[in-house]
Every structure is written in C-alpha cells, then in structure tokens.
Amino acid sequence: MINSKRYKTAQARLQKRDSRLIDKYLYSMRLSDETLKDIMNRFRREMEDGLGHGTNPTATVKMLPTFVRSIPDGSEKGDFIALDLGGSNFRILRVKVTQDKKQPVQMESQVYETPDDIIHGSGTQVRALELFDHVAECLGDFMEKQKIKDKKLPVGFTFSFPCAQSNVLEYAAKTGKIILTWTKKFKASGVEGTDVVKLLNKAIKKRGDYEADIMAVVNDTVGTMMTCGFDDQRCEVGIIIGTGTNACYMEEMRHIDQVEGDEGRMCINTEWGAFGDDGSLEDLRTEFDREIDRGSINPGKQLFEKMASGMYMGELVRLILVKMAKEGLLFEGRITPELLTKGKIETKHVSAIEKTKEGLKKCMEILTRLGVEPSDEDCLAVQHVCTIVSFRSANLIAATLGGILSRLKENKGVARLRTTVGIDGSLYKMHPQYARRLHKMVRRLVPDSDVRFLLSESGSGKGAAMVTAWCLTCLKCMLLQKAFSFFLPRNRHFHET
Ligand code: BGC
C-alpha cells in the first residue's frame, strides 16, 4: 500500500518530473470560470433555439415538451408498475403510493439483464421487436412473481431516450411517444421514428398471458424531478448524470412555441446531451473527445454527453493514458494489449482512483491488472488525469445547469433564485468528489441563488409511478380533457408515425 511518506516523496518527484508535461496534454480540459460562463451562455442560446417556433426544427438541443404541467402535490395514490429502461440497468418496480405519512411510497423492484445483441440491434426490424419482446417477457415474469398477472395495474414507463409526444397519456394509439433517436449504447434498429407504446403494447398482446395499461411514458429526468418533487414542492429541475446525461425543467408556457397556450408552466426535456452536435463546442473538444466520438456507435451525435457522462469517462482516461505512455510519460513507455483494449478502464475505476484514502492503492491495483507495472509516480499521475477528466465533466454540467438556473431566475423575475434540483445517475452518486465539485461550481456560476440538490433516492422508476399516479389524479378530476385540449401541439410531425 502507498503510505503517506511514499506518497509525499512520489508527489515531489512527480511535480518535478512530469506535471508540466501532463498539463501540456490536459491543458484544454481545464476550463476556466470565463470559459464556463461562455458555455453557459452558449447553452442558453441553444435552449432558446429549441423553444422557438422558427428555430426548433434545426435546433440541436431539442427542448421537448413533456406535457407534464405540475409536480405531484401529495394527493396521488395507488398501486403501479414502473418500467425503467435506458439507464445502467433495466428495472421493473411495483410502487404503492399511499396517504400514509410515515411511509407514503413502498417499492419492490427487480433488475433484468438485457442481452447486448438486443441492445445493439443488427440492421433489421426484427431486433427492434426483440427489444420490446424482451421487455414484455420480463414484465410477465415480474407480474408472475408479484402474483398480479390477473390484475391490470397501471404501468408507467421511464424510457430514457429522446422522444417526442403529443400528450403525456398514452391511451389512444394516436397519441404515442415517438422515439427520435437512440443514444448511449442502444441501437436496436427499426425503432427510431416509431411509437414506443405501440411497440410495447404489441409485444404484450402477442404474449397474451397478461394485460397492462401503459398510462404514461416519461424521460428519466422527468421521473427524477417528479420523485424529488414528491418530497420537495420547490423541485423544478431534474437532472441525470449517469451512463448518459440530460436535464428537464419547468418552463413558462408563454415561451414554448411548440405548444398552444400561454398560461402556467410545462416541463421541458432539454436533451442537453446533443449540445455541440452543430459544432458549437468545437473549440473545446479535445483530440480525445474526437477519438471517443469516432469509435462510438453514433458518431457526430451526443457530443456534450460524450464529454461529460459516465459511459465515456473511463474510456477518455484510457485514451489519455495510452497517448502518455506512447510518449514515454507513463509506465516507462510500457504499452500492453490490455491498456490498448477499449473499455478496459471504466468510469467506476475513475471513481475508485479518486477516493481520498484508498485511491492510490486502487489505482495501483487497476493499473497492475492492465500489466503496465506502474510506479508510485505513475499512480499519482494517473490519479491526476482522472481528476482533470472528472472535474471537466462536473464543470461542463455545472455550466449547462447554470444556463437552466439563470433562465429560471429570469423567468421568475427575482433577484435571488431559490430552487431545488432533483438529481440522479450513477456517476453523480458513485464518484467521491463529483457532487461537491458540481454544487460548488453551480453556486459560482449562478451566484444569486440558493440551490438545493436533492438526490432521487430510489431512481427514476419511482418517478414513472409518480407520473402515472399524477395522470390518474388528473383523470379522476375530469380535468384532463379540458386541460389538454388547450395544449395540442403545433408540430404535427410529433405524433404522426
Ligand atoms: C438520453 C436522455 C436521457 C439521458 C440520461 C441520454 O442519452 O438522450 O433521454 O435522459 O441519456 O439517461
């Protein structure tokens, strides 16, 4: 184990020998406050483009209306099934929402494996159908285990991909949820541009062994905002920093050109992962970001996500280490087949390496497994690389979140913004320093604000149940039809398949 004396000696040597050279490589990953403010402003412009009638069709940040118009007010209750597809795991949950003050939400959940060949697809329509057959099969299994196969419980679906819709409810086949594009590691062919609810309903019907009422389909950001909103009524932003990254927030109806009506607010799914797809972040992308993109399943897409989210962070670090080793800056130039293998450094490793106490020991273990025979200085240098890469991610997210918060502040016309951000995602939750760095930078970028960050304890699946409960409450009040008739979308292509 690297003890503190060894650590200090190594650090002194590292400082003399390598730190300037390391910084040469990573200089462009260190973003000054000035640059972050600039990114924040660029993002604000993208948001405006996404909201505007004339600019939306070509905007990269899509700003999708979700038709969620308020957060839960606590009156919701019932027994729900929630599906959660698109994060690190595919989960199915049973969520009971009661009026019980002590334990208002009870949950049971199960994680299901999704085979890689189903996730990736293969260029035929068959694969797309297989993905939904798989979801339907897992749902059947879950209902069997819960002994509810004979019931027709309302189902909420957290589907963590960019989708356009005309209505939060999925009753009529006409009001579907159209997937615009796959992101992260998903690429099941034949699904883009089709209605997710129709696909799932079809798969369930084909089985014929149970029935399900798919009531609502929500993005995971919306689920997170709803879940946190259940505990804190001030919650008006939901963000995910996990495999992918994204945010939603409550926007004034008068600013949403895509939807009729000017009164009140509606939740907008920003889909900020696509920020930069039009070249607006080109000056900030490094050679490593370009390499990640080239090797991805969706080149040219989700460029901001590729700089910041958990799916790519470990790989970014690996690419940097390979280059440094090639130039003799690390491991005395040793390069092993393991080090050269894509995916060998994962984001969970970056998190482990950055742990204050045992980080260096972990680093030694991880690098030893890669066969590079690291020295103490190597471990420190690699820790330094990890810190720069993960810090950049937290800073980038702080800038885009800052964009949303400053817009909220302007919308409200207040001198000081008091708000709550619901937040979830494996990177945010698992990385030892990430949350602290993010919070600090957000406060620096939006100084006139009191922002509470609320961790969504039980993941976005519960959020799907919350939205379903919310839909049912609306329905019961018979307000729904009235309410929604005001908000029919102007963009017809959103709901035509
Ligand atoms: C998707 C978003 C999602 C985010 C977090 C992104 O890749 O486009 O819809 O919210 O990942 O899961």
Coordinates of C-alpha atoms and ligand atoms in Angstrom, one line a residue:
M1 CA 0.0 0.0 0.0
I2 CA 1.2 3.5 -0.7
N3 CA 1.8 5.1 2.7
S4 CA 1.9 8.8 3.2
K5 CA 5.6 9.2 3.3
R6 CA 6.0 7.3 0.0
Y7 CA 3.1 9.4 -1.3
K8 CA 4.8 12.6 -0.5
T9 CA 8.1 11.6 -2.0
A10 CA 6.4 10.4 -5.1
Q11 CA 4.4 13.6 -5.3
A12 CA 7.5 15.7 -5.0
R13 CA 9.2 13.7 -7.8
L14 CA 6.1 13.8 -9.9
Q15 CA 5.9 17.5 -9.5
K16 CA 9.5 18.0 -10.7
R17 CA 9.4 15.5 -13.5
D18 CA 6.0 15.2 -15.1
S19 CA 3.4 17.7 -14.0
R20 CA 4.2 20.2 -16.7
L21 CA 4.1 17.6 -19.3
I22 CA 0.8 16.2 -18.1
D23 CA -0.6 19.6 -18.1
K24 CA 0.5 20.1 -21.6
Y25 CA -1.7 17.2 -22.6
L26 CA -4.6 18.1 -20.5
Y27 CA -4.5 21.9 -20.6
S28 CA -7.5 22.1 -22.9
M29 CA -9.5 20.0 -20.4
R30 CA -9.1 22.6 -17.7
L31 CA -11.9 25.1 -18.1
S32 CA -11.6 28.5 -16.6
D33 CA -14.6 30.3 -15.0
E34 CA -14.6 32.6 -18.0
T35 CA -14.9 29.6 -20.4
L36 CA -17.6 28.0 -18.3
K37 CA -19.6 31.3 -18.3
D38 CA -19.2 31.3 -22.0
I39 CA -20.5 27.7 -22.3
M40 CA -23.4 28.7 -20.1
N41 CA -24.4 31.5 -22.4
R42 CA -24.0 29.3 -25.5
F43 CA -26.3 26.7 -23.9
R44 CA -28.8 29.4 -23.1
R45 CA -28.9 30.4 -26.8
E46 CA -29.4 26.7 -27.7
M47 CA -32.3 26.5 -25.3
E48 CA -33.9 29.5 -26.9
D49 CA -33.4 28.0 -30.4
G50 CA -35.1 24.8 -29.2
L51 CA -38.1 26.6 -27.8
G52 CA -38.6 28.9 -30.7
H53 CA -41.1 28.1 -33.5
G54 CA -38.8 29.1 -36.4
T55 CA -35.6 27.7 -34.9
N56 CA -36.8 24.4 -33.3
P57 CA -36.7 22.3 -36.5
T58 CA -33.0 22.9 -36.9
A59 CA -32.1 23.2 -33.2
T60 CA -29.7 20.6 -31.7
V61 CA -30.9 20.9 -28.2
K62 CA -34.5 19.8 -28.9
M63 CA -36.3 21.1 -25.8
L64 CA -39.1 18.5 -26.0
P65 CA -42.4 19.4 -24.4
T66 CA -43.4 16.7 -21.9
F67 CA -47.0 17.7 -21.2
V68 CA -46.2 17.4 -17.5
R69 CA -47.6 20.6 -16.1
S70 CA -47.0 20.3 -12.4
I71 CA -45.2 18.2 -9.9
P72 CA -47.0 15.8 -7.6
D73 CA -48.9 17.5 -4.8
G74 CA -49.1 14.5 -2.5
S75 CA -52.7 13.6 -3.3
E76 CA -51.6 10.9 -5.7
K77 CA -52.1 7.3 -4.6
G78 CA -52.4 3.8 -6.0
D79 CA -50.7 0.6 -7.0
F80 CA -48.4 0.9 -10.0
I81 CA -45.9 -0.9 -12.1
A82 CA -43.0 1.1 -13.3
L83 CA -40.6 0.1 -16.1
D84 CA -37.2 1.7 -16.2
L85 CA -35.3 1.2 -19.5
G86 CA -32.2 3.1 -20.7
G87 CA -30.0 3.7 -17.7
S88 CA -27.3 1.4 -16.3
N89 CA -29.9 -1.3 -15.7
F90 CA -33.3 -2.4 -16.9
R91 CA -35.5 -2.4 -13.8
I92 CA -39.1 -3.2 -13.1
L93 CA -40.8 -1.9 -10.0
R94 CA -44.0 -2.2 -8.1
V95 CA -44.7 1.1 -6.4
K96 CA -47.5 1.6 -3.9
V97 CA -48.3 5.3 -3.2
T98 CA -50.4 5.8 -0.1
Q99 CA -51.5 8.6 2.1
D100 CA -49.5 7.1 5.0
K101 CA -47.4 9.9 6.4
K102 CA -44.6 7.7 7.6
Q103 CA -44.1 5.6 4.5
P104 CA -46.0 7.1 1.6
V105 CA -44.2 5.1 -1.1
Q106 CA -43.4 1.4 -0.9
M107 CA -41.5 -0.3 -3.6
E108 CA -40.3 -3.7 -4.7
S109 CA -38.0 -4.0 -7.7
Q110 CA -36.1 -6.3 -9.8
V111 CA -33.2 -5.8 -12.3
Y112 CA -33.3 -7.7 -15.5
E113 CA -30.3 -8.3 -17.8
T114 CA -30.7 -7.0 -21.4
P115 CA -28.5 -9.0 -23.7
D116 CA -26.1 -6.9 -25.8
D117 CA -27.2 -8.2 -29.1
I118 CA -30.7 -7.0 -28.3
I119 CA -29.4 -3.6 -27.2
H120 CA -27.2 -3.1 -30.3
G121 CA -29.5 -4.4 -32.9
S122 CA -28.3 -5.6 -36.2
G123 CA -29.8 -3.7 -39.0
T124 CA -33.1 -5.5 -39.2
Q125 CA -36.5 -4.6 -37.9
V126 CA -36.5 -7.9 -36.1
R127 CA -34.1 -6.7 -33.5
A128 CA -36.3 -3.7 -32.5
L129 CA -39.2 -6.0 -31.9
E130 CA -36.9 -8.3 -29.9
L131 CA -36.1 -5.5 -27.5
F132 CA -39.8 -4.9 -26.8
D133 CA -40.5 -8.7 -26.7
H134 CA -37.7 -8.9 -24.0
V135 CA -39.3 -6.0 -22.0
A136 CA -42.7 -7.7 -22.3
E137 CA -41.2 -11.1 -21.2
C138 CA -39.5 -9.5 -18.2
L139 CA -42.8 -7.7 -17.2
G140 CA -44.6 -11.0 -17.4
D141 CA -42.0 -12.6 -15.2
F142 CA -42.2 -9.7 -12.7
M143 CA -46.1 -9.9 -12.6
E144 CA -45.9 -13.6 -12.1
K145 CA -43.5 -13.2 -9.1
Q146 CA -45.7 -10.5 -7.7
K147 CA -48.8 -12.7 -8.2
I148 CA -50.6 -9.9 -10.1
K149 CA -50.8 -11.5 -13.5
D150 CA -54.6 -11.4 -13.3
K151 CA -54.7 -7.7 -12.5
K152 CA -54.4 -4.9 -14.9
L153 CA -52.3 -2.4 -13.0
P154 CA -51.4 1.0 -14.5
V155 CA -47.9 1.0 -15.9
G156 CA -45.6 3.9 -16.1
F157 CA -42.6 3.6 -18.4
T158 CA -39.4 5.5 -17.8
F159 CA -37.8 5.4 -21.3
S160 CA -34.5 7.3 -21.1
F161 CA -34.1 8.4 -24.7
P162 CA -35.2 11.5 -26.7
C163 CA -38.9 11.1 -27.5
A164 CA -41.4 13.4 -28.9
Q165 CA -45.0 13.2 -27.9
S166 CA -48.3 15.0 -28.2
N167 CA -49.6 14.1 -24.8
V168 CA -48.3 12.6 -21.6
L169 CA -51.0 10.0 -21.7
E170 CA -50.8 7.0 -24.0
Y171 CA -54.4 5.9 -24.2
A172 CA -55.2 6.3 -27.8
A173 CA -52.8 4.8 -30.4
K174 CA -52.7 8.2 -32.0
T175 CA -51.1 9.9 -29.0
G176 CA -47.9 7.9 -29.0
K177 CA -44.4 8.6 -27.8
I178 CA -42.1 8.7 -30.8
I179 CA -38.5 7.8 -30.3
L180 CA -36.4 10.3 -32.2
T181 CA -33.0 8.7 -31.9
W182 CA -31.2 6.1 -29.8
T183 CA -28.4 7.2 -27.5
K184 CA -25.8 5.6 -25.2
K185 CA -25.2 2.0 -26.1
F186 CA -28.6 1.3 -27.6
K187 CA -29.1 0.9 -31.3
A188 CA -31.9 -1.5 -31.9
S189 CA -32.8 -1.0 -35.5
G190 CA -36.1 0.0 -36.8
V191 CA -37.3 1.8 -33.7
E192 CA -36.4 5.4 -34.5
G193 CA -39.4 7.3 -35.6
T194 CA -41.9 4.7 -34.3
D195 CA -44.2 4.7 -31.3
V196 CA -42.7 3.1 -28.2
V197 CA -46.1 2.5 -26.6
K198 CA -47.4 0.8 -29.7
L199 CA -44.4 -1.5 -29.8
L200 CA -44.7 -2.5 -26.2
N201 CA -48.5 -3.0 -26.4
K202 CA -48.0 -5.2 -29.4
A203 CA -45.4 -7.3 -27.7
I204 CA -47.6 -7.7 -24.6
K205 CA -50.6 -8.6 -26.8
K206 CA -48.6 -11.1 -28.7
R207 CA -47.9 -13.0 -25.5
G208 CA -51.5 -12.9 -24.4
D209 CA -50.7 -14.1 -20.8
Y210 CA -51.4 -10.8 -19.1
E211 CA -52.7 -7.3 -19.7
A212 CA -51.1 -4.0 -19.0
D213 CA -52.4 -0.4 -19.1
I214 CA -49.5 1.8 -20.2
M215 CA -50.5 5.1 -18.8
A216 CA -47.5 7.3 -19.1
V217 CA -44.1 7.3 -20.7
V218 CA -41.5 9.7 -19.2
N219 CA -37.9 10.5 -19.6
D220 CA -35.8 9.6 -16.6
T221 CA -35.1 13.3 -16.0
V222 CA -38.8 13.9 -15.6
G223 CA -39.1 10.9 -13.4
T224 CA -36.4 12.3 -11.2
M225 CA -38.0 15.7 -11.0
M226 CA -41.3 14.1 -10.1
T227 CA -39.8 11.8 -7.4
C228 CA -38.0 14.7 -5.8
G229 CA -41.0 16.9 -6.2
F230 CA -43.0 14.5 -4.1
D231 CA -40.7 15.3 -1.2
D232 CA -39.9 18.9 -2.0
Q233 CA -42.5 21.0 -3.8
R234 CA -39.9 23.5 -4.8
C235 CA -38.3 21.0 -7.2
E236 CA -38.4 22.3 -10.7
V237 CA -35.4 20.8 -12.4
G238 CA -34.4 17.1 -12.8
I239 CA -31.0 16.0 -14.0
I240 CA -29.3 12.7 -14.7
I241 CA -25.6 12.3 -14.6
G242 CA -25.1 8.6 -15.2
T243 CA -24.4 6.5 -18.3
G244 CA -26.0 9.4 -20.2
T245 CA -26.7 12.9 -19.1
N246 CA -29.7 15.2 -19.5
A247 CA -32.0 17.7 -17.8
C248 CA -35.6 18.8 -17.6
Y249 CA -37.1 21.9 -16.0
M250 CA -40.3 23.8 -15.7
E251 CA -40.6 26.4 -18.5
E252 CA -43.2 29.1 -18.8
M253 CA -45.9 28.1 -21.3
R254 CA -45.6 31.5 -23.0
H255 CA -42.1 30.7 -24.1
I256 CA -42.9 27.3 -25.5
D257 CA -43.8 27.9 -29.2
Q258 CA -44.4 24.3 -29.9
V259 CA -47.4 24.0 -27.7
E260 CA -50.6 26.2 -27.7
G261 CA -51.4 28.2 -24.7
D262 CA -49.6 30.8 -22.6
E263 CA -50.8 30.1 -19.0
G264 CA -48.8 28.3 -16.4
R265 CA -45.7 26.1 -16.9
M266 CA -44.7 22.8 -18.6
C267 CA -41.8 20.5 -18.1
I268 CA -39.3 20.6 -20.9
N269 CA -37.0 17.7 -21.6
T270 CA -33.9 19.6 -22.9
E271 CA -32.0 16.6 -24.2
W272 CA -28.8 18.5 -23.5
G273 CA -26.6 15.5 -24.4
A274 CA -26.9 16.8 -28.0
F275 CA -25.4 20.2 -27.2
G276 CA -22.5 20.7 -29.6
D277 CA -23.8 18.5 -32.4
D278 CA -23.9 21.6 -34.6
G279 CA -20.3 22.4 -33.9
S280 CA -20.9 24.9 -31.1
L281 CA -18.4 23.2 -28.8
E282 CA -15.7 22.5 -31.4
D283 CA -13.2 24.8 -29.8
L284 CA -13.5 22.9 -26.5
R285 CA -13.4 19.3 -27.8
T286 CA -10.0 17.7 -27.5
E287 CA -8.3 15.1 -29.7
F288 CA -9.5 12.5 -27.1
D289 CA -13.1 13.6 -27.4
R290 CA -12.9 13.2 -31.1
E291 CA -11.4 9.8 -30.8
I292 CA -14.2 8.7 -28.4
D293 CA -16.8 10.0 -30.9
R294 CA -15.1 8.2 -33.9
G295 CA -15.2 4.9 -32.0
S296 CA -18.8 5.3 -30.9
I297 CA -22.0 3.8 -32.3
N298 CA -23.4 7.3 -33.1
P299 CA -20.5 9.5 -34.5
G300 CA -21.3 13.2 -34.5
K301 CA -24.2 12.8 -32.1
Q302 CA -24.5 13.5 -28.4
L303 CA -21.2 15.3 -28.3
F304 CA -21.8 17.1 -25.0
E305 CA -22.8 13.7 -23.5
K306 CA -19.6 12.2 -24.7
M307 CA -17.5 14.8 -22.9
A308 CA -19.4 14.6 -19.7
S309 CA -21.3 11.4 -19.0
G310 CA -20.3 8.1 -17.2
M311 CA -20.5 6.0 -20.4
Y312 CA -17.4 7.7 -21.8
M313 CA -15.3 8.9 -18.8
G314 CA -13.3 5.7 -18.2
E315 CA -12.5 5.4 -21.9
L316 CA -11.4 9.1 -22.1
V317 CA -8.9 8.4 -19.3
R318 CA -7.7 5.2 -21.1
L319 CA -7.1 7.1 -24.3
I320 CA -5.1 9.8 -22.5
L321 CA -3.0 7.1 -20.7
V322 CA -2.3 5.4 -24.0
K323 CA -1.0 8.6 -25.5
M324 CA 1.0 9.5 -22.5
A325 CA 2.6 6.0 -22.4
K326 CA 3.4 6.2 -26.0
E327 CA 5.3 9.4 -25.4
G328 CA 7.1 7.9 -22.5
L329 CA 5.3 10.0 -19.9
L330 CA 3.9 7.0 -18.1
F331 CA 4.9 3.4 -17.3
E332 CA 8.3 4.0 -18.7
G333 CA 6.7 3.7 -22.1
R334 CA 5.2 0.3 -21.5
I335 CA 2.1 -0.4 -23.5
T336 CA 0.2 -3.6 -23.0
P337 CA -2.6 -5.2 -25.0
E338 CA -4.9 -4.6 -22.0
L339 CA -4.1 -0.9 -22.0
L340 CA -4.9 -0.8 -25.7
T341 CA -8.2 -2.5 -25.2
K342 CA -11.3 -0.4 -25.5
G343 CA -13.4 -0.4 -22.3
K344 CA -10.6 -1.7 -20.0
I345 CA -10.8 1.4 -17.8
E346 CA -14.4 2.1 -16.7
T347 CA -15.9 5.0 -15.0
K348 CA -16.3 3.1 -11.8
H349 CA -12.4 2.7 -11.9
V350 CA -12.1 6.5 -12.2
S351 CA -14.3 6.9 -9.1
A352 CA -12.2 4.3 -7.2
I353 CA -9.0 6.0 -8.2
E354 CA -10.2 9.4 -6.9
K355 CA -11.1 8.2 -3.5
T356 CA -9.3 10.2 -0.9
K357 CA -8.0 7.4 1.3
E358 CA -7.6 4.3 -0.8
G359 CA -7.5 5.9 -4.2
L360 CA -3.8 5.4 -4.9
K361 CA -4.0 1.8 -3.7
K362 CA -6.9 1.2 -6.1
C363 CA -5.0 2.9 -8.9
M364 CA -2.0 0.6 -8.3
E365 CA -4.4 -2.4 -8.5
I366 CA -6.2 -1.3 -11.6
L367 CA -3.0 -0.4 -13.5
T368 CA -1.3 -3.6 -12.4
R369 CA -4.3 -5.6 -13.8
L370 CA -3.5 -3.8 -17.1
G371 CA 0.0 -5.1 -16.9
V372 CA 1.8 -1.8 -17.1
E373 CA 3.9 -2.3 -13.9
P374 CA 3.1 1.2 -12.5
S375 CA 5.5 3.1 -10.2
D376 CA 4.2 5.3 -7.4
E377 CA 4.7 8.3 -9.6
D378 CA 2.7 6.7 -12.3
C379 CA -0.2 6.1 -9.9
L380 CA -0.2 9.7 -8.9
A381 CA 0.0 10.9 -12.4
V382 CA -3.0 8.7 -13.4
Q383 CA -4.9 10.0 -10.4
H384 CA -4.2 13.5 -11.7
V385 CA -5.5 12.6 -15.1
C386 CA -8.7 11.1 -13.6
T387 CA -9.2 14.3 -11.6
I388 CA -8.9 16.5 -14.6
V389 CA -11.3 14.4 -16.7
S390 CA -14.0 14.1 -14.0
F391 CA -13.6 17.7 -12.9
R392 CA -14.2 18.8 -16.5
S393 CA -17.4 16.7 -16.6
A394 CA -18.6 18.3 -13.3
N395 CA -17.7 21.8 -14.7
L396 CA -19.5 21.2 -18.0
I397 CA -22.6 20.0 -16.3
A398 CA -22.4 23.0 -13.9
A399 CA -22.3 25.3 -17.0
T400 CA -25.4 23.8 -18.6
L401 CA -27.3 23.5 -15.3
G402 CA -26.2 27.1 -14.7
G403 CA -27.9 28.0 -18.0
I404 CA -31.1 26.5 -16.9
L405 CA -31.0 28.1 -13.5
S406 CA -30.2 31.6 -14.8
R407 CA -33.1 31.1 -17.2
L408 CA -35.5 30.1 -14.4
K409 CA -34.3 33.2 -12.4
E410 CA -35.1 35.4 -15.4
N411 CA -38.4 33.8 -16.0
K412 CA -39.4 34.4 -12.4
G413 CA -38.0 37.9 -12.4
V414 CA -36.5 37.5 -9.0
A415 CA -33.3 39.0 -7.6
R416 CA -32.4 35.7 -5.9
L417 CA -33.4 32.3 -7.1
R418 CA -34.5 29.7 -4.6
T419 CA -35.0 26.3 -6.1
T420 CA -34.4 22.6 -5.8
V421 CA -32.8 20.4 -8.4
G422 CA -33.7 16.7 -8.3
I423 CA -30.7 14.6 -9.3
D424 CA -29.9 11.0 -10.1
G425 CA -27.4 8.9 -12.0
S426 CA -24.6 6.5 -11.3
L427 CA -21.7 9.0 -11.9
Y428 CA -23.1 11.6 -9.6
K429 CA -23.9 9.0 -6.9
M430 CA -20.8 6.9 -7.1
H431 CA -17.9 9.3 -7.7
P432 CA -16.5 10.5 -4.4
Q433 CA -15.9 14.2 -5.3
Y434 CA -18.3 14.8 -8.2
A435 CA -21.3 16.1 -6.3
R436 CA -19.3 18.6 -4.2
R437 CA -17.4 19.9 -7.2
L438 CA -20.7 20.3 -9.2
H439 CA -22.5 22.1 -6.4
K440 CA -19.6 24.5 -5.8
M441 CA -19.3 25.4 -9.5
V442 CA -23.0 25.9 -9.9
R443 CA -23.0 28.3 -7.0
R444 CA -20.1 30.2 -8.5
L445 CA -21.7 30.4 -12.0
V446 CA -25.2 31.5 -10.6
P447 CA -24.2 33.5 -7.6
D448 CA -27.6 35.0 -6.8
S449 CA -29.2 31.6 -6.0
D450 CA -29.9 29.2 -3.2
V451 CA -30.0 25.8 -4.9
R452 CA -30.8 22.7 -3.0
F453 CA -29.6 19.5 -4.7
L454 CA -31.9 16.6 -3.8
L455 CA -30.8 13.1 -4.6
S456 CA -33.5 10.9 -6.0
E457 CA -33.2 8.1 -3.6
S458 CA -35.0 5.4 -5.5
G459 CA -34.2 6.2 -9.1
S460 CA -36.3 7.3 -11.9
G461 CA -38.5 4.2 -11.9
K462 CA -40.4 5.6 -8.9
G463 CA -40.8 8.8 -11.0
A464 CA -42.6 6.9 -13.7
A465 CA -45.0 5.7 -11.0
M466 CA -45.4 9.3 -9.8
V467 CA -46.3 10.5 -13.3
T468 CA -48.7 7.6 -13.7
A469 CA -50.3 8.5 -10.3
W470 CA -50.4 12.1 -11.4
C471 CA -52.1 11.2 -14.6
L472 CA -54.7 9.2 -12.8
T473 CA -55.4 12.0 -10.4
C474 CA -55.9 14.4 -13.3
L475 CA -58.2 11.9 -14.9
K476 CA -60.3 11.4 -11.8
C477 CA -60.7 15.1 -11.5
M478 CA -62.0 15.0 -15.1
L479 CA -59.8 18.0 -15.7
L480 CA -57.7 16.2 -18.1
Q481 CA -59.5 16.5 -21.4
K482 CA -60.2 20.1 -20.7
A483 CA -56.7 20.8 -19.7
F484 CA -55.1 19.0 -22.6
S485 CA -57.4 20.4 -25.3
F486 CA -55.6 23.7 -24.7
F487 CA -52.2 22.2 -25.3
L488 CA -52.4 20.4 -28.6
P489 CA -49.0 20.6 -30.3
R490 CA -48.4 22.8 -33.2
N491 CA -45.8 20.4 -34.7
R492 CA -47.9 17.8 -36.3
H493 CA -44.9 15.6 -37.2
F494 CA -44.5 14.9 -33.4
H495 CA -47.4 12.5 -33.4
E496 CA -47.7 11.1 -36.9
T497 CA -45.9 7.8 -37.4
Ligands
BGC1 C1 -30.8 10.4 -23.4 C2 -31.7 11.1 -22.4 C3 -31.6 10.6 -21.0 C4 -30.2 10.6 -20.6 C5 -29.9 10.1 -19.2 C6 -29.4 10.4 -22.8 O1 -28.5 9.7 -23.6 O2 -30.8 11.0 -24.6 O3 -33.1 11.0 -22.9 O4 -32.4 11.4 -20.2 O5 -29.4 9.9 -21.5 O6 -30.3 8.7 -19.1

